[in-house]
Amino acid sequence: MSTDTHKLDLTKSKKYYKKIWDVLPGGSHYNFGGSELAFVVPFAKGKGTNVWDLDGNKHLDLFCKFGALIVGHNNQEYNEILIQNMQKLTSVDTFDLEQELCEKLVKYIPSAEKIRFSLSGTEAVQNALRLARGFTGKPKFLRFHGHYHGNADNVIGGRYSGDLNRPEPEVFKGDLLDTKGRFPNTLQDQSFMIPWNDEKALEYVLEQRAHEIAAVLMEPVCINGGGILPRDGYLEKAKELCEKHHVLLIFDEIITGVRFGLGGVQKTLGVTPHISTFGKAFAGGAIPVSAIVGRSDIMNFYSTGKVIHAGTFNGYPLGIAAVKATYQLIEQDPDCYDRMAGYMKQIASLFIKAAHAVDMPLVVQGMPNGMVFHSQDHLVERSEGYSGEVKYCDIIIREISKRYGIQFSPLSRIYSNMMMNQDDVSLFEERIFEAMENARKIIDITFPDGVDQWNN
Ligand code: PMP
């Protein structure tokens, strides 16, 4: 690190990252991180909220592996439980922890009367959709602009067409749907897409199309679409409309489950869907486990073999132990959500202060333990309602912050972990002002005529 700046010397890390492209396409394991322009910092070790890169620099990890890492890096108690479990049993079909864990989940999660485990969020959502089709006997589902539900052909990409009479998702330039290798029209054939948080739109489309819709699929708090909360009464209305039309309401709680509460955000918001999916932080963040949970009469379609569900590693002992460990750690530390939220609120206000110091607008929204920032002066209320320029500025902020040792998650997210402490806030304060000064310079070069939304 040089003496007059917090900009990190990343020589070795950059060299490694460049070399890895030879064998790892795009220098990353997914297409949301690396690119010719973006730099994915390789890390060698972590503790709590901190991770150290290959040059030995300390970073603040507010990325938390897309929100999965809730227990923090190298959490001794979590590690110990996993190690003990590995020493006890490696791989079997069913074992002596499952009943206890399932009973616990049933106790916490309002929509869970029965549970099936899987590995990724994508997989859990696909199985939830299949279950809904099996249960209702109808083929399609309805989803919402800006909500993300995994990387399968039938859920990735698309935007609202702007016409409720033609609610098939529309492709646009630069969209995830505008990529090769997808089976033609899978998304359009299987789903409809409308704006979220709009009761009238939902009512209208269900009136017209419910005869072919098995499920309404949504993020109950829309983190992927910008950190947007449901309007008062919207979730209740969605459930009422679903029940009226024999459609199942699916809450995709892959981000919100556990991160916002052990019972999912459904418990906090007081609306119980028919099926929900859990993943990411569900097993603490180091071990992949997802789950499909739901009402008994729906889940019994598995018991009777009417709906197929499979997977070699479903319910694997290490995964089950990791979910159990995560619930145990949080149960022992019930104030952890408020404590994390306290640090996150300080981080949000420092971030806004740093942006204002260089004359840039910035808002932070969502929930304290899963926040989303936008470089504009008002909250994003509709995911279709903020501009490409603002999104680009947010990417610049994230990229520049990395060079100062602050790791935000893609799509401008900020995530907490249970090991967070006041030192993390201090590190953020020490670095964010310089990072924002630099980001401002890059934004000015990128948009010499100014950012449209900042001038209105
Ligand atoms: N649903 C939501 C709401 C998500 O945010 C994600 C991942 N970002 C998924 C599903 C897919 O999960 P995974 O990446 O584990 O397949």
CSV table of C-alpha atoms and ligand atoms in Angstrom, one decimal:
chain,number,residue,atom,x,y,z
A,1,MET,CA,0.0,0.0,0.0
A,2,SER,CA,1.5,3.4,-0.8
A,3,THR,CA,1.8,6.0,1.9
A,4,ASP,CA,-0.6,8.7,0.7
A,5,THR,CA,-3.5,6.5,-0.4
A,6,HIS,CA,-5.5,3.4,0.5
A,7,LYS,CA,-5.3,2.2,-3.0
A,8,LEU,CA,-3.9,-1.4,-2.8
A,9,ASP,CA,-0.9,-2.8,-4.5
A,10,LEU,CA,-2.5,-5.8,-6.3
A,11,THR,CA,0.4,-6.9,-8.5
A,12,LYS,CA,0.4,-10.6,-7.6
A,13,SER,CA,-3.3,-10.8,-7.4
A,14,LYS,CA,-3.7,-9.3,-10.9
A,15,LYS,CA,-1.1,-11.5,-12.3
A,16,TYR,CA,-2.8,-14.6,-10.9
A,17,TYR,CA,-6.2,-13.4,-12.1
A,18,LYS,CA,-4.8,-12.9,-15.6
A,19,LYS,CA,-3.2,-16.3,-15.8
A,20,ILE,CA,-6.3,-18.1,-14.6
A,21,TRP,CA,-8.2,-17.0,-17.7
A,22,ASP,CA,-6.1,-19.6,-19.6
A,23,VAL,CA,-8.0,-22.4,-17.8
A,24,LEU,CA,-11.0,-20.7,-16.3
A,25,PRO,CA,-13.2,-19.1,-19.0
A,26,GLY,CA,-13.8,-15.5,-18.1
A,27,GLY,CA,-11.6,-15.8,-15.0
A,28,SER,CA,-14.7,-16.7,-13.0
A,29,HIS,CA,-17.2,-19.5,-12.3
A,30,TYR,CA,-20.2,-17.6,-13.5
A,31,ASN,CA,-20.9,-14.8,-16.0
A,32,PHE,CA,-21.9,-12.2,-13.4
A,33,GLY,CA,-18.4,-11.5,-12.0
A,34,GLY,CA,-15.4,-11.4,-14.3
A,35,SER,CA,-15.1,-9.7,-17.6
A,36,GLU,CA,-12.3,-8.2,-19.7
A,37,LEU,CA,-12.9,-5.0,-17.6
A,38,ALA,CA,-13.8,-6.3,-14.2
A,39,PHE,CA,-11.3,-7.8,-11.9
A,40,VAL,CA,-12.1,-10.6,-9.6
A,41,VAL,CA,-9.7,-10.5,-6.7
A,42,PRO,CA,-8.3,-13.9,-5.7
A,43,PHE,CA,-8.1,-14.5,-2.0
A,44,ALA,CA,-5.9,-16.8,0.1
A,45,LYS,CA,-7.5,-16.6,3.6
A,46,GLY,CA,-10.3,-15.1,5.6
A,47,LYS,CA,-11.4,-14.4,9.1
A,48,GLY,CA,-14.7,-12.8,10.1
A,49,THR,CA,-15.5,-10.1,7.6
A,50,ASN,CA,-11.9,-9.9,6.3
A,51,VAL,CA,-10.3,-11.7,3.5
A,52,TRP,CA,-6.6,-11.4,2.4
A,53,ASP,CA,-5.6,-11.3,-1.3
A,54,LEU,CA,-2.4,-12.8,-2.8
A,55,ASP,CA,-0.5,-9.6,-2.2
A,56,GLY,CA,-1.4,-9.9,1.5
A,57,ASN,CA,-3.8,-6.9,1.5
A,58,LYS,CA,-6.8,-7.0,3.8
A,59,HIS,CA,-10.2,-6.6,2.3
A,60,LEU,CA,-13.6,-6.1,3.8
A,61,ASP,CA,-15.9,-8.8,2.5
A,62,LEU,CA,-19.4,-7.3,2.0
A,63,PHE,CA,-19.9,-9.7,-0.9
A,64,CYS,CA,-20.3,-12.7,1.3
A,65,LYS,CA,-20.5,-15.1,-1.7
A,66,PHE,CA,-23.7,-13.5,-3.1
A,67,GLY,CA,-25.2,-13.3,0.4
A,68,ALA,CA,-24.6,-16.9,1.3
A,69,LEU,CA,-21.9,-16.4,3.9
A,70,ILE,CA,-23.8,-15.5,7.0
A,71,VAL,CA,-21.5,-17.3,9.6
A,72,GLY,CA,-18.4,-15.3,8.6
A,73,HIS,CA,-15.0,-16.6,7.5
A,74,ASN,CA,-13.3,-19.2,9.6
A,75,ASN,CA,-16.1,-19.3,12.2
A,76,GLN,CA,-14.6,-21.8,14.7
A,77,GLU,CA,-17.8,-23.1,16.1
A,78,TYR,CA,-19.3,-23.7,12.6
A,79,ASN,CA,-16.1,-25.4,11.4
A,80,GLU,CA,-16.0,-27.6,14.5
A,81,ILE,CA,-19.5,-28.9,13.9
A,82,LEU,CA,-18.7,-29.7,10.3
A,83,ILE,CA,-15.4,-31.4,11.2
A,84,GLN,CA,-17.1,-33.5,13.9
A,85,ASN,CA,-19.8,-34.5,11.5
A,86,MET,CA,-17.2,-35.6,8.8
A,87,GLN,CA,-15.5,-37.7,11.5
A,88,LYS,CA,-18.8,-39.3,12.3
A,89,LEU,CA,-20.3,-40.2,8.9
A,90,THR,CA,-19.4,-39.3,5.4
A,91,SER,CA,-22.1,-40.3,2.9
A,92,VAL,CA,-25.4,-42.2,3.3
A,93,ASP,CA,-29.0,-41.7,2.3
A,94,THR,CA,-30.8,-40.9,5.5
A,95,PHE,CA,-29.3,-40.5,8.9
A,96,ASP,CA,-29.8,-39.5,12.5
A,97,LEU,CA,-29.8,-35.7,12.2
A,98,GLU,CA,-32.6,-35.4,9.6
A,99,GLN,CA,-35.7,-35.7,11.8
A,100,GLU,CA,-34.4,-33.2,14.3
A,101,LEU,CA,-33.5,-30.7,11.7
A,102,CYS,CA,-36.7,-31.1,9.7
A,103,GLU,CA,-38.8,-30.6,12.9
A,104,LYS,CA,-36.8,-27.5,13.7
A,105,LEU,CA,-37.4,-26.1,10.2
A,106,VAL,CA,-41.1,-26.9,10.5
A,107,LYS,CA,-41.2,-25.0,13.7
A,108,TYR,CA,-39.5,-21.9,12.3
A,109,ILE,CA,-40.7,-21.6,8.7
A,110,PRO,CA,-44.4,-20.8,8.5
A,111,SER,CA,-44.9,-22.4,5.1
A,112,ALA,CA,-42.9,-25.6,6.0
A,113,GLU,CA,-45.0,-28.6,6.9
A,114,LYS,CA,-42.7,-30.9,5.0
A,115,ILE,CA,-39.2,-30.4,3.5
A,116,ARG,CA,-37.1,-31.8,0.7
A,117,PHE,CA,-33.4,-30.9,0.4
A,118,SER,CA,-31.4,-30.2,-2.7
A,119,LEU,CA,-28.2,-28.4,-3.5
A,120,SER,CA,-28.5,-25.1,-5.5
A,121,GLY,CA,-31.1,-22.4,-5.5
A,122,THR,CA,-31.7,-23.0,-9.2
A,123,GLU,CA,-32.5,-26.6,-8.5
A,124,ALA,CA,-34.9,-25.9,-5.6
A,125,VAL,CA,-36.9,-23.3,-7.8
A,126,GLN,CA,-37.1,-25.8,-10.7
A,127,ASN,CA,-38.4,-28.5,-8.4
A,128,ALA,CA,-40.9,-26.1,-6.7
A,129,LEU,CA,-42.2,-25.2,-10.2
A,130,ARG,CA,-42.6,-28.9,-11.1
A,131,LEU,CA,-44.4,-29.5,-7.9
A,132,ALA,CA,-46.8,-26.7,-8.6
A,133,ARG,CA,-47.4,-28.0,-12.1
A,134,GLY,CA,-48.0,-31.5,-10.7
A,135,PHE,CA,-50.3,-30.2,-8.0
A,136,THR,CA,-52.4,-27.9,-10.1
A,137,GLY,CA,-52.3,-29.8,-13.4
A,138,LYS,CA,-51.5,-26.5,-15.2
A,139,PRO,CA,-48.3,-25.9,-17.3
A,140,LYS,CA,-47.1,-22.3,-16.9
A,141,PHE,CA,-46.0,-19.9,-14.2
A,142,LEU,CA,-46.0,-16.1,-13.7
A,143,ARG,CA,-42.9,-14.2,-12.6
A,144,PHE,CA,-41.9,-10.6,-12.2
A,145,HIS,CA,-39.7,-8.1,-13.9
A,146,GLY,CA,-36.3,-7.9,-12.1
A,147,HIS,CA,-36.8,-11.0,-9.9
A,148,TYR,CA,-34.1,-13.6,-10.3
A,149,HIS,CA,-34.7,-17.3,-9.8
A,150,GLY,CA,-31.6,-19.1,-11.0
A,151,ASN,CA,-29.8,-20.0,-14.2
A,152,ALA,CA,-32.2,-22.4,-16.0
A,153,ASP,CA,-33.5,-21.6,-19.5
A,154,ASN,CA,-37.1,-21.1,-18.2
A,155,VAL,CA,-36.3,-18.5,-15.6
A,156,ILE,CA,-33.3,-16.5,-16.7
A,157,GLY,CA,-33.6,-13.1,-18.5
A,158,GLY,CA,-36.5,-11.4,-20.2
A,159,ARG,CA,-38.4,-8.2,-19.4
A,160,TYR,CA,-42.0,-7.1,-19.1
A,161,SER,CA,-43.4,-6.4,-22.6
A,162,GLY,CA,-45.4,-3.4,-21.4
A,163,ASP,CA,-48.6,-5.0,-22.4
A,164,LEU,CA,-50.7,-7.0,-19.9
A,165,ASN,CA,-52.5,-8.7,-22.7
A,166,ARG,CA,-49.3,-10.0,-24.0
A,167,PRO,CA,-47.4,-10.9,-20.8
A,168,GLU,CA,-44.8,-13.3,-22.4
A,169,PRO,CA,-41.3,-12.1,-21.4
A,170,GLU,CA,-39.6,-10.0,-24.0
A,171,VAL,CA,-36.0,-10.2,-25.1
A,172,PHE,CA,-33.9,-7.1,-25.4
A,173,LYS,CA,-30.3,-6.3,-26.4
A,174,GLY,CA,-27.8,-7.2,-23.8
A,175,ASP,CA,-30.3,-9.3,-21.9
A,176,LEU,CA,-29.5,-12.7,-20.4
A,177,LEU,CA,-32.1,-14.0,-22.7
A,178,ASP,CA,-30.1,-12.6,-25.6
A,179,THR,CA,-27.4,-15.3,-25.2
A,180,LYS,CA,-26.8,-18.4,-27.3
A,181,GLY,CA,-27.3,-22.1,-26.4
A,182,ARG,CA,-30.8,-21.7,-25.0
A,183,PHE,CA,-33.6,-23.9,-26.3
A,184,PRO,CA,-35.8,-21.6,-28.4
A,185,ASN,CA,-38.7,-20.0,-26.6
A,186,THR,CA,-38.4,-21.9,-23.4
A,187,LEU,CA,-38.9,-18.8,-21.3
A,188,GLN,CA,-41.7,-17.5,-23.5
A,189,ASP,CA,-43.5,-20.8,-23.7
A,190,GLN,CA,-43.4,-21.5,-20.0
A,191,SER,CA,-43.9,-18.2,-18.3
A,192,PHE,CA,-45.5,-14.8,-18.2
A,193,MET,CA,-43.8,-11.7,-16.8
A,194,ILE,CA,-45.4,-8.6,-15.3
A,195,PRO,CA,-44.3,-5.7,-13.0
A,196,TRP,CA,-44.1,-6.6,-9.3
A,197,ASN,CA,-45.9,-4.7,-6.5
A,198,ASP,CA,-48.8,-4.0,-8.8
A,199,GLU,CA,-52.0,-5.6,-7.5
A,200,LYS,CA,-54.0,-4.6,-10.5
A,201,ALA,CA,-51.6,-6.1,-13.0
A,202,LEU,CA,-51.5,-9.3,-11.1
A,203,GLU,CA,-55.3,-9.4,-10.8
A,204,TYR,CA,-55.7,-8.7,-14.5
A,205,VAL,CA,-53.3,-11.3,-15.7
A,206,LEU,CA,-54.7,-14.0,-13.4
A,207,GLU,CA,-58.2,-13.2,-14.5
A,208,GLN,CA,-57.2,-13.7,-18.1
A,209,ARG,CA,-54.6,-16.5,-17.8
A,210,ALA,CA,-55.0,-18.4,-14.5
A,211,HIS,CA,-56.4,-21.4,-16.4
A,212,GLU,CA,-52.9,-22.1,-17.6
A,213,ILE,CA,-50.9,-20.8,-14.6
A,214,ALA,CA,-49.7,-23.3,-11.9
A,215,ALA,CA,-47.7,-20.8,-9.8
A,216,VAL,CA,-46.9,-17.2,-9.1
A,217,LEU,CA,-43.2,-17.1,-8.3
A,218,MET,CA,-41.6,-14.1,-6.6
A,219,GLU,CA,-38.9,-12.9,-4.3
A,220,PRO,CA,-40.9,-11.7,-1.3
A,221,VAL,CA,-38.4,-8.8,-0.9
A,222,CYS,CA,-37.0,-8.2,-4.3
A,223,ILE,CA,-33.2,-8.0,-3.6
A,224,ASN,CA,-32.3,-8.9,-7.2
A,225,GLY,CA,-34.4,-6.2,-8.7
A,226,GLY,CA,-32.9,-3.4,-6.6
A,227,GLY,CA,-33.7,-4.0,-3.0
A,228,ILE,CA,-37.4,-3.3,-3.2
A,229,LEU,CA,-39.9,-4.1,-0.3
A,230,PRO,CA,-43.4,-5.3,-1.0
A,231,ARG,CA,-46.0,-2.6,-0.8
A,232,ASP,CA,-48.4,-2.8,2.1
A,233,GLY,CA,-50.9,-5.5,1.5
A,234,TYR,CA,-49.4,-6.7,-1.8
A,235,LEU,CA,-48.3,-10.1,-0.6
A,236,GLU,CA,-51.6,-10.7,1.1
A,237,LYS,CA,-53.4,-9.8,-2.0
A,238,ALA,CA,-51.2,-12.0,-4.1
A,239,LYS,CA,-52.0,-14.9,-1.9
A,240,GLU,CA,-55.7,-14.2,-2.0
A,241,LEU,CA,-55.7,-14.0,-5.8
A,242,CYS,CA,-53.7,-17.2,-6.1
A,243,GLU,CA,-56.2,-19.1,-3.9
A,244,LYS,CA,-59.1,-17.7,-5.8
A,245,HIS,CA,-57.6,-19.0,-9.1
A,246,HIS,CA,-56.2,-22.3,-7.8
A,247,VAL,CA,-52.6,-21.1,-8.4
A,248,LEU,CA,-49.8,-21.8,-5.9
A,249,LEU,CA,-47.8,-18.9,-4.5
A,250,ILE,CA,-44.1,-19.6,-4.3
A,251,PHE,CA,-41.8,-17.4,-2.3
A,252,ASP,CA,-38.2,-17.8,-3.5
A,253,GLU,CA,-36.4,-17.2,-0.3
A,254,ILE,CA,-33.0,-18.2,-1.6
A,255,ILE,CA,-31.6,-14.8,-0.5
A,256,THR,CA,-34.1,-13.8,2.2
A,257,GLY,CA,-34.4,-17.1,4.0
A,258,VAL,CA,-32.2,-17.2,7.1
A,259,ARG,CA,-30.4,-14.0,6.1
A,260,PHE,CA,-33.4,-12.0,7.2
A,261,GLY,CA,-34.6,-14.5,9.8
A,262,LEU,CA,-34.7,-18.2,10.7
A,263,GLY,CA,-38.3,-18.5,9.5
A,264,GLY,CA,-37.5,-16.6,6.2
A,265,VAL,CA,-38.8,-13.1,5.5
A,266,GLN,CA,-42.2,-14.7,5.2
A,267,LYS,CA,-42.3,-14.9,9.0
A,268,THR,CA,-41.4,-11.2,9.4
A,269,LEU,CA,-43.9,-10.1,6.8
A,270,GLY,CA,-46.6,-12.4,8.0
A,271,VAL,CA,-47.6,-13.9,4.7
A,272,THR,CA,-47.4,-17.7,4.3
A,273,PRO,CA,-46.9,-18.9,0.7
A,274,HIS,CA,-47.9,-22.4,-0.4
A,275,ILE,CA,-44.3,-23.4,-1.3
A,276,SER,CA,-41.0,-21.7,-0.6
A,277,THR,CA,-37.4,-22.3,-1.5
A,278,PHE,CA,-34.4,-21.8,0.7
A,279,GLY,CA,-30.7,-21.7,-0.2
A,280,LYS,CA,-27.5,-19.6,0.1
A,281,ALA,CA,-27.3,-18.6,3.9
A,282,PHE,CA,-29.5,-21.6,4.8
A,283,ALA,CA,-26.4,-23.7,5.4
A,284,GLY,CA,-24.1,-20.9,6.6
A,285,GLY,CA,-22.4,-20.1,3.3
A,286,ALA,CA,-19.6,-22.6,3.0
A,287,ILE,CA,-21.7,-25.7,2.1
A,288,PRO,CA,-24.3,-25.8,-0.7
A,289,VAL,CA,-27.8,-26.8,0.5
A,290,SER,CA,-31.2,-25.7,-0.7
A,291,ALA,CA,-34.6,-26.8,0.2
A,292,ILE,CA,-38.2,-26.9,-1.1
A,293,VAL,CA,-40.7,-26.6,1.7
A,294,GLY,CA,-44.4,-26.5,1.6
A,295,ARG,CA,-47.8,-27.6,2.7
A,296,SER,CA,-48.3,-31.3,3.4
A,297,ASP,CA,-50.9,-32.0,0.8
A,298,ILE,CA,-48.6,-30.4,-1.9
A,299,MET,CA,-45.4,-32.1,-0.6
A,300,ASN,CA,-47.2,-35.4,-0.5
A,301,PHE,CA,-47.1,-35.4,-4.3
A,302,TYR,CA,-43.5,-36.6,-3.6
A,303,SER,CA,-44.5,-39.2,-1.1
A,304,THR,CA,-46.9,-40.8,-3.6
A,305,GLY,CA,-44.5,-40.5,-6.5
A,306,LYS,CA,-46.9,-38.3,-8.5
A,307,VAL,CA,-44.1,-35.7,-8.9
A,308,ILE,CA,-40.5,-36.7,-9.4
A,309,HIS,CA,-37.7,-35.3,-7.4
A,310,ALA,CA,-34.2,-36.7,-7.4
A,311,GLY,CA,-30.5,-35.9,-6.7
A,312,THR,CA,-27.6,-38.0,-5.6
A,313,PHE,CA,-26.4,-35.6,-2.9
A,314,ASN,CA,-29.8,-34.5,-1.6
A,315,GLY,CA,-29.8,-34.5,2.2
A,316,TYR,CA,-26.1,-35.3,2.4
A,317,PRO,CA,-24.8,-35.5,6.0
A,318,LEU,CA,-22.3,-32.6,5.7
A,319,GLY,CA,-25.0,-30.4,4.2
A,320,ILE,CA,-27.6,-31.3,6.9
A,321,ALA,CA,-25.0,-30.7,9.6
A,322,ALA,CA,-24.2,-27.3,8.1
A,323,VAL,CA,-27.9,-26.2,8.1
A,324,LYS,CA,-28.2,-27.5,11.7
A,325,ALA,CA,-25.0,-25.6,12.7
A,326,THR,CA,-26.3,-22.4,11.1
A,327,TYR,CA,-29.6,-22.6,13.0
A,328,GLN,CA,-27.8,-23.5,16.2
A,329,LEU,CA,-25.3,-20.6,15.9
A,330,ILE,CA,-28.1,-18.1,15.3
A,331,GLU,CA,-30.3,-19.6,18.1
A,332,GLN,CA,-27.4,-19.2,20.6
A,333,ASP,CA,-27.0,-15.6,19.4
A,334,PRO,CA,-30.5,-14.3,18.9
A,335,ASP,CA,-29.4,-10.7,18.9
A,336,CYS,CA,-27.1,-11.3,15.9
A,337,TYR,CA,-29.6,-9.9,13.4
A,338,ASP,CA,-29.9,-6.6,15.2
A,339,ARG,CA,-26.2,-6.4,15.9
A,340,MET,CA,-25.4,-7.0,12.2
A,341,ALA,CA,-28.0,-4.5,11.2
A,342,GLY,CA,-26.4,-1.9,13.5
A,343,TYR,CA,-23.1,-2.2,11.7
A,344,MET,CA,-24.8,-2.3,8.3
A,345,LYS,CA,-26.7,0.9,9.1
A,346,GLN,CA,-23.4,2.7,10.0
A,347,ILE,CA,-21.8,1.4,6.7
A,348,ALA,CA,-24.8,2.7,4.8
A,349,SER,CA,-24.6,6.1,6.3
A,350,LEU,CA,-20.8,6.4,5.8
A,351,PHE,CA,-21.3,5.3,2.2
A,352,ILE,CA,-23.8,8.0,1.5
A,353,LYS,CA,-21.6,10.5,3.2
A,354,ALA,CA,-18.7,9.5,1.0
A,355,ALA,CA,-20.8,9.8,-2.1
A,356,HIS,CA,-22.1,13.2,-1.1
A,357,ALA,CA,-18.5,14.4,-0.3
A,358,VAL,CA,-17.8,14.0,-4.1
A,359,ASP,CA,-21.2,15.4,-5.1
A,360,MET,CA,-22.7,12.1,-6.1
A,361,PRO,CA,-26.2,11.0,-5.2
A,362,LEU,CA,-26.5,7.6,-3.4
A,363,VAL,CA,-29.3,5.7,-1.8
A,364,VAL,CA,-29.1,2.4,0.1
A,365,GLN,CA,-32.2,0.3,0.3
A,366,GLY,CA,-33.6,-3.2,1.0
A,367,MET,CA,-33.2,-4.8,4.4
A,368,PRO,CA,-30.3,-4.0,6.8
A,369,ASN,CA,-28.7,-7.5,6.4
A,370,GLY,CA,-29.1,-7.4,2.6
A,371,MET,CA,-28.8,-3.9,1.3
A,372,VAL,CA,-28.6,-2.6,-2.3
A,373,PHE,CA,-27.1,0.7,-3.3
A,374,HIS,CA,-27.9,2.9,-6.3
A,375,SER,CA,-26.2,6.1,-7.4
A,376,GLN,CA,-29.3,8.2,-7.6
A,377,ASP,CA,-31.1,10.5,-5.2
A,378,HIS,CA,-34.3,8.5,-4.7
A,379,LEU,CA,-35.2,5.0,-3.8
A,380,VAL,CA,-35.8,2.5,-6.6
A,381,GLU,CA,-39.4,1.6,-6.4
A,382,ARG,CA,-39.7,-0.5,-9.5
A,383,SER,CA,-37.0,-2.7,-10.9
A,384,GLU,CA,-37.9,-1.5,-14.4
A,385,GLY,CA,-37.6,2.1,-13.1
A,386,TYR,CA,-33.9,2.9,-12.9
A,387,SER,CA,-31.6,3.7,-15.7
A,388,GLY,CA,-28.8,1.9,-17.4
A,389,GLU,CA,-26.5,4.8,-16.7
A,390,VAL,CA,-27.2,4.5,-12.9
A,391,LYS,CA,-26.6,0.8,-13.1
A,392,TYR,CA,-23.3,1.5,-14.9
A,393,CYS,CA,-22.2,4.0,-12.3
A,394,ASP,CA,-23.0,1.4,-9.6
A,395,ILE,CA,-20.7,-1.1,-11.4
A,396,ILE,CA,-17.9,1.5,-11.5
A,397,ILE,CA,-18.3,2.1,-7.8
A,398,ARG,CA,-18.1,-1.6,-7.1
A,399,GLU,CA,-15.0,-2.0,-9.4
A,400,ILE,CA,-13.2,0.9,-7.9
A,401,SER,CA,-14.0,-0.1,-4.3
A,402,LYS,CA,-12.3,-3.4,-4.9
A,403,ARG,CA,-9.0,-1.6,-5.5
A,404,TYR,CA,-9.4,0.0,-2.1
A,405,GLY,CA,-10.2,-3.4,-0.4
A,406,ILE,CA,-13.9,-3.1,-0.2
A,407,GLN,CA,-15.8,-6.0,-1.8
A,408,PHE,CA,-19.4,-5.4,-2.7
A,409,SER,CA,-21.5,-8.1,-4.2
A,410,PRO,CA,-22.5,-7.9,-7.9
A,411,LEU,CA,-25.6,-5.8,-8.6
A,412,SER,CA,-24.5,-3.4,-5.9
A,413,ARG,CA,-25.4,-5.6,-2.9
A,414,ILE,CA,-24.0,-5.3,0.6
A,415,TYR,CA,-24.2,-8.3,2.9
A,416,SER,CA,-23.5,-8.8,6.6
A,417,ASN,CA,-22.1,-11.8,8.5
A,418,MET,CA,-22.4,-12.8,12.2
A,419,MET,CA,-18.8,-12.1,12.9
A,420,MET,CA,-19.0,-8.4,11.9
A,421,ASN,CA,-17.7,-5.9,14.4
A,422,GLN,CA,-17.0,-2.2,14.9
A,423,ASP,CA,-13.5,-2.6,13.3
A,424,ASP,CA,-15.2,-3.6,10.0
A,425,VAL,CA,-17.1,-0.3,10.1
A,426,SER,CA,-13.8,1.6,10.8
A,427,LEU,CA,-12.1,-0.1,7.9
A,428,PHE,CA,-15.0,0.9,5.7
A,429,GLU,CA,-14.7,4.5,6.9
A,430,GLU,CA,-11.0,4.5,6.3
A,431,ARG,CA,-11.3,3.5,2.7
A,432,ILE,CA,-14.6,4.4,1.2
A,433,PHE,CA,-14.0,8.2,0.9
A,434,GLU,CA,-10.9,7.7,-1.3
A,435,ALA,CA,-12.7,5.0,-3.3
A,436,MET,CA,-15.6,7.3,-4.0
A,437,GLU,CA,-13.3,10.1,-5.0
A,438,ASN,CA,-11.8,7.8,-7.6
A,439,ALA,CA,-15.1,6.4,-8.7
A,440,ARG,CA,-16.3,9.9,-9.3
A,441,LYS,CA,-13.4,10.6,-11.6
A,442,ILE,CA,-14.1,7.5,-13.6
A,443,ILE,CA,-17.8,8.3,-13.8
A,444,ASP,CA,-16.9,11.8,-15.1
A,445,ILE,CA,-14.7,10.3,-17.8
A,446,THR,CA,-17.3,7.7,-18.7
A,447,PHE,CA,-20.2,10.2,-18.9
A,448,PRO,CA,-18.6,13.5,-19.9
A,449,ASP,CA,-22.1,15.1,-20.4
A,450,GLY,CA,-23.2,14.0,-16.9
A,451,VAL,CA,-25.3,11.1,-15.8
A,452,ASP,CA,-28.9,11.8,-17.0
A,453,GLN,CA,-30.6,10.8,-13.9
A,454,TRP,CA,-28.4,13.1,-11.7
A,455,ASN,CA,-29.5,16.2,-13.6
A,456,ASN,CA,-33.2,15.7,-13.4
B,1,PMP,N1,-33.3,-17.4,-6.4
B,1,PMP,C1,-32.8,-16.3,-6.0
B,1,PMP,C2,-33.7,-15.3,-5.3
B,1,PMP,C3,-31.4,-16.0,-6.1
B,1,PMP,O1,-31.0,-14.8,-5.7
B,1,PMP,C4,-30.6,-17.0,-6.6
B,1,PMP,C5,-29.1,-16.8,-6.8
B,1,PMP,N2,-28.7,-15.5,-6.9
B,1,PMP,C6,-31.2,-18.2,-7.1
B,1,PMP,C7,-32.5,-18.4,-6.9
B,1,PMP,C8,-30.3,-19.3,-7.7
B,1,PMP,O2,-29.5,-19.9,-6.7
B,1,PMP,P1,-28.2,-20.6,-7.1
B,1,PMP,O3,-27.2,-19.6,-7.7
B,1,PMP,O4,-27.7,-21.3,-5.8
B,1,PMP,O5,-28.6,-21.6,-8.1
